Amino acid sequence: SAIFLLWCLIFVPNSRIAILGDKMATATENITKIKAMYERLPFFLKPGITTWNKSMIGFDNGSYIFAAPCNLASVVGRTLTAILFDEMSIPDDKQVREVVEFAFPAVTAVAGSRIICISSPRGMQHVFSEIYHRGVAGLNGFAPFKVEWYQVPGRDEAWKAQQIAVLGQRGFDQQYG
């Protein structure tokens, strides 16, 4: 997701992107990743920098990205071309639903806009789970993508057994199943 958002910032002028995390630290971690990737680009791909701080990057092509906690104040009054919800299932469901109700219509009103929702699982009674399952059923326009624990390099049955020893079967199923 960070690579895609950096691509938008560089190649889609006037991109206005929000990264909403379960907490500010989660959101700013994404800004740090994007900065690291930007720094490694060849000079001819780099737009000029207008803002470069812990929670925001701005470029001279009119694009910017900012990090914020997932709350209503972070999105109300903004016209965004993309939102990344990071760890969407972690905040209180009521809070996330409120942000979704305000943010989705504003973002989807912009042609070519994107909404990316990523999260560790947290049960079936959460807006993240609903969006994911409706996407699987083809009911909402989202393209669901799931990474299973065994698809991550270095994870095998021995790794699984070690995690179950620490978390228990229920904890393993919640975090990785």
Short mmCIF file of C-alpha atoms in Angstrom, two decimals:
data_model
loop_
_atom_site.label_atom_id
_atom_site.label_comp_id
_atom_site.label_asym_id
_atom_site.label_seq_id
_atom_site.Cartn_x
_atom_site.Cartn_y
_atom_site.Cartn_z
CA SER A 1 0.00 0.00 0.00
CA ALA A 2 2.85 2.41 0.75
CA ILE A 3 4.37 1.82 -2.68
CA PHE A 4 1.03 2.49 -4.36
CA LEU A 5 0.47 5.67 -2.37
CA LEU A 6 3.95 6.96 -3.24
CA TRP A 7 3.20 6.23 -6.91
CA CYS A 8 -0.01 8.29 -6.61
CA LEU A 9 1.84 11.17 -4.96
CA ILE A 10 4.42 11.29 -7.76
CA PHE A 11 2.45 10.42 -10.88
CA VAL A 12 -1.05 11.70 -10.08
CA PRO A 13 -0.65 15.46 -9.50
CA ASN A 14 -2.82 17.02 -6.80
CA SER A 15 -3.36 13.72 -4.99
CA ARG A 16 -4.72 14.31 -1.51
CA ILE A 17 -4.21 11.24 0.63
CA ALA A 18 -5.02 10.41 4.24
CA ILE A 19 -3.50 7.56 6.18
CA LEU A 20 -5.78 6.83 9.13
CA GLY A 21 -4.37 4.50 11.75
CA ASP A 22 -5.83 2.93 14.84
CA LYS A 23 -3.51 5.39 16.58
CA MET A 24 -1.20 8.13 15.39
CA ALA A 25 1.91 5.93 15.66
CA THR A 26 0.42 3.41 13.21
CA ALA A 27 -0.38 6.13 10.71
CA THR A 28 3.01 7.85 10.96
CA GLU A 29 4.80 4.53 10.48
CA ASN A 30 3.38 4.54 6.94
CA ILE A 31 4.73 8.06 6.36
CA THR A 32 8.16 6.82 7.46
CA LYS A 33 7.98 3.95 4.94
CA ILE A 34 6.98 6.30 2.13
CA LYS A 35 9.83 8.67 2.99
CA ALA A 36 12.35 5.81 2.91
CA MET A 37 11.12 4.71 -0.51
CA TYR A 38 11.15 8.28 -1.83
CA GLU A 39 14.74 8.78 -0.67
CA ARG A 40 15.84 5.72 -2.65
CA LEU A 41 14.27 6.89 -5.92
CA PRO A 42 16.48 8.25 -8.71
CA PHE A 43 16.52 12.05 -8.71
CA PHE A 44 14.59 12.37 -11.97
CA LEU A 45 11.52 10.68 -10.44
CA LYS A 46 11.44 12.86 -7.32
CA PRO A 47 9.08 15.84 -7.28
CA GLY A 48 10.21 18.77 -5.16
CA ILE A 49 9.35 18.66 -1.49
CA THR A 50 7.17 21.36 0.06
CA THR A 51 6.40 19.63 3.38
CA TRP A 52 8.45 16.92 5.08
CA ASN A 53 7.67 16.17 8.69
CA LYS A 54 6.65 13.26 10.90
CA SER A 55 3.00 13.30 9.87
CA MET A 56 2.91 14.89 6.41
CA ILE A 57 4.68 14.94 3.05
CA GLY A 58 3.89 17.51 0.38
CA PHE A 59 5.27 17.79 -3.14
CA ASP A 60 5.48 20.66 -5.60
CA ASN A 61 3.11 18.84 -7.98
CA GLY A 62 0.30 19.66 -5.55
CA SER A 63 0.16 16.19 -3.99
CA TYR A 64 0.27 15.59 -0.27
CA ILE A 65 -0.23 12.79 2.21
CA PHE A 66 -0.89 13.07 5.93
CA ALA A 67 -1.14 10.70 8.84
CA ALA A 68 -3.90 10.94 11.43
CA PRO A 69 -5.74 8.78 13.92
CA CYS A 70 -8.97 7.22 12.69
CA ASN A 71 -11.46 9.76 13.94
CA LEU A 72 -14.02 12.12 12.47
CA ALA A 73 -11.88 15.25 12.90
CA SER A 74 -9.28 13.74 10.56
CA VAL A 75 -11.60 13.62 7.55
CA VAL A 76 -14.45 16.12 7.95
CA GLY A 77 -14.12 19.04 5.55
CA ARG A 78 -11.41 17.42 3.43
CA THR A 79 -11.64 16.45 -0.20
CA LEU A 80 -9.44 13.39 -0.52
CA THR A 81 -8.44 11.27 -3.49
CA ALA A 82 -7.36 8.31 -1.38
CA ILE A 83 -7.58 6.98 2.15
CA LEU A 84 -5.62 4.17 3.68
CA PHE A 85 -7.30 2.76 6.79
CA ASP A 86 -4.48 0.94 8.60
CA GLU A 87 -5.53 -1.49 11.33
CA MET A 88 -9.14 -0.62 10.59
CA SER A 89 -10.62 -3.25 12.91
CA ILE A 90 -8.73 -2.10 16.00
CA PRO A 91 -10.55 1.15 16.97
CA ASP A 92 -14.05 1.03 18.39
CA ASP A 93 -16.52 -0.08 15.71
CA LYS A 94 -18.84 2.87 16.30
CA GLN A 95 -15.96 5.30 15.79
CA VAL A 96 -14.82 3.63 12.56
CA ARG A 97 -18.37 3.47 11.19
CA GLU A 98 -18.73 7.20 11.78
CA VAL A 99 -15.50 7.94 9.90
CA VAL A 100 -16.52 5.61 7.07
CA GLU A 101 -19.93 7.30 6.77
CA PHE A 102 -18.27 10.71 6.36
CA ALA A 103 -15.16 9.73 4.40
CA PHE A 104 -16.40 7.24 1.81
CA PRO A 105 -18.86 9.60 0.04
CA ALA A 106 -16.28 12.39 -0.14
CA VAL A 107 -13.54 10.14 -1.52
CA THR A 108 -15.72 8.24 -3.97
CA ALA A 109 -17.00 11.54 -5.41
CA VAL A 110 -13.54 12.04 -6.96
CA ALA A 111 -12.96 10.11 -10.20
CA GLY A 112 -10.19 7.54 -9.84
CA SER A 113 -10.24 7.71 -6.05
CA ARG A 114 -9.09 4.82 -3.88
CA ILE A 115 -9.97 3.47 -0.46
CA ILE A 116 -7.65 0.87 1.01
CA CYS A 117 -8.66 -0.95 4.18
CA ILE A 118 -6.11 -3.18 5.89
CA SER A 119 -6.20 -4.78 9.29
CA SER A 120 -5.45 -7.64 11.54
CA PRO A 121 -8.69 -9.52 12.11
CA ARG A 122 -10.88 -8.71 15.09
CA GLY A 123 -13.93 -10.88 14.87
CA MET A 124 -16.90 -10.76 12.54
CA GLN A 125 -18.84 -7.89 14.15
CA HIS A 126 -16.84 -4.96 12.81
CA VAL A 127 -17.12 -2.67 9.80
CA PHE A 128 -13.78 -4.00 8.45
CA SER A 129 -15.12 -7.56 8.44
CA GLU A 130 -18.35 -6.40 6.78
CA ILE A 131 -16.50 -4.52 4.02
CA TYR A 132 -14.21 -7.51 3.44
CA HIS A 133 -16.99 -10.11 3.28
CA ARG A 134 -19.19 -7.91 1.06
CA GLY A 135 -16.18 -7.52 -1.23
CA VAL A 136 -15.72 -11.30 -1.36
CA ALA A 137 -19.40 -11.60 -2.33
CA GLY A 138 -19.00 -8.89 -5.00
CA LEU A 139 -21.48 -6.57 -3.30
CA ASN A 140 -19.48 -3.39 -2.70
CA GLY A 141 -16.79 -2.81 -5.34
CA PHE A 142 -13.88 -3.63 -3.02
CA ALA A 143 -11.30 -6.14 -4.26
CA PRO A 144 -10.54 -8.24 -1.18
CA PHE A 145 -7.04 -9.56 -0.70
CA LYS A 146 -6.04 -11.87 2.11
CA VAL A 147 -2.57 -13.02 3.11
CA GLU A 148 -2.60 -16.32 4.97
CA TRP A 149 0.04 -16.96 7.63
CA TYR A 150 1.69 -19.71 5.56
CA GLN A 151 2.11 -17.38 2.55
CA VAL A 152 4.64 -15.25 4.45
CA PRO A 153 8.23 -16.35 3.80
CA GLY A 154 9.79 -18.09 6.80
CA ARG A 155 6.51 -19.26 8.29
CA ASP A 156 6.02 -23.00 8.43
CA GLU A 157 4.37 -25.58 10.69
CA ALA A 158 7.16 -25.16 13.28
CA TRP A 159 6.52 -21.40 13.33
CA LYS A 160 2.79 -22.07 13.70
CA ALA A 161 3.38 -24.43 16.63
CA GLN A 162 5.58 -21.83 18.31
CA GLN A 163 2.88 -19.15 17.91
CA ILE A 164 0.19 -21.46 19.28
CA ALA A 165 2.43 -22.20 22.28
CA VAL A 166 2.55 -18.46 23.01
CA LEU A 167 -0.94 -17.32 21.98
CA GLY A 168 -2.98 -20.49 22.36
CA GLN A 169 -5.14 -21.86 19.55
CA ARG A 170 -7.82 -19.17 19.96
CA GLY A 171 -5.23 -16.39 19.87
CA PHE A 172 -3.52 -17.90 16.83
CA ASP A 173 -6.84 -18.24 15.01
CA GLN A 174 -7.72 -14.62 15.86
CA GLN A 175 -4.41 -13.15 14.68
CA TYR A 176 -3.51 -15.46 11.81
CA GLY A 177 -6.56 -17.57 10.92
#
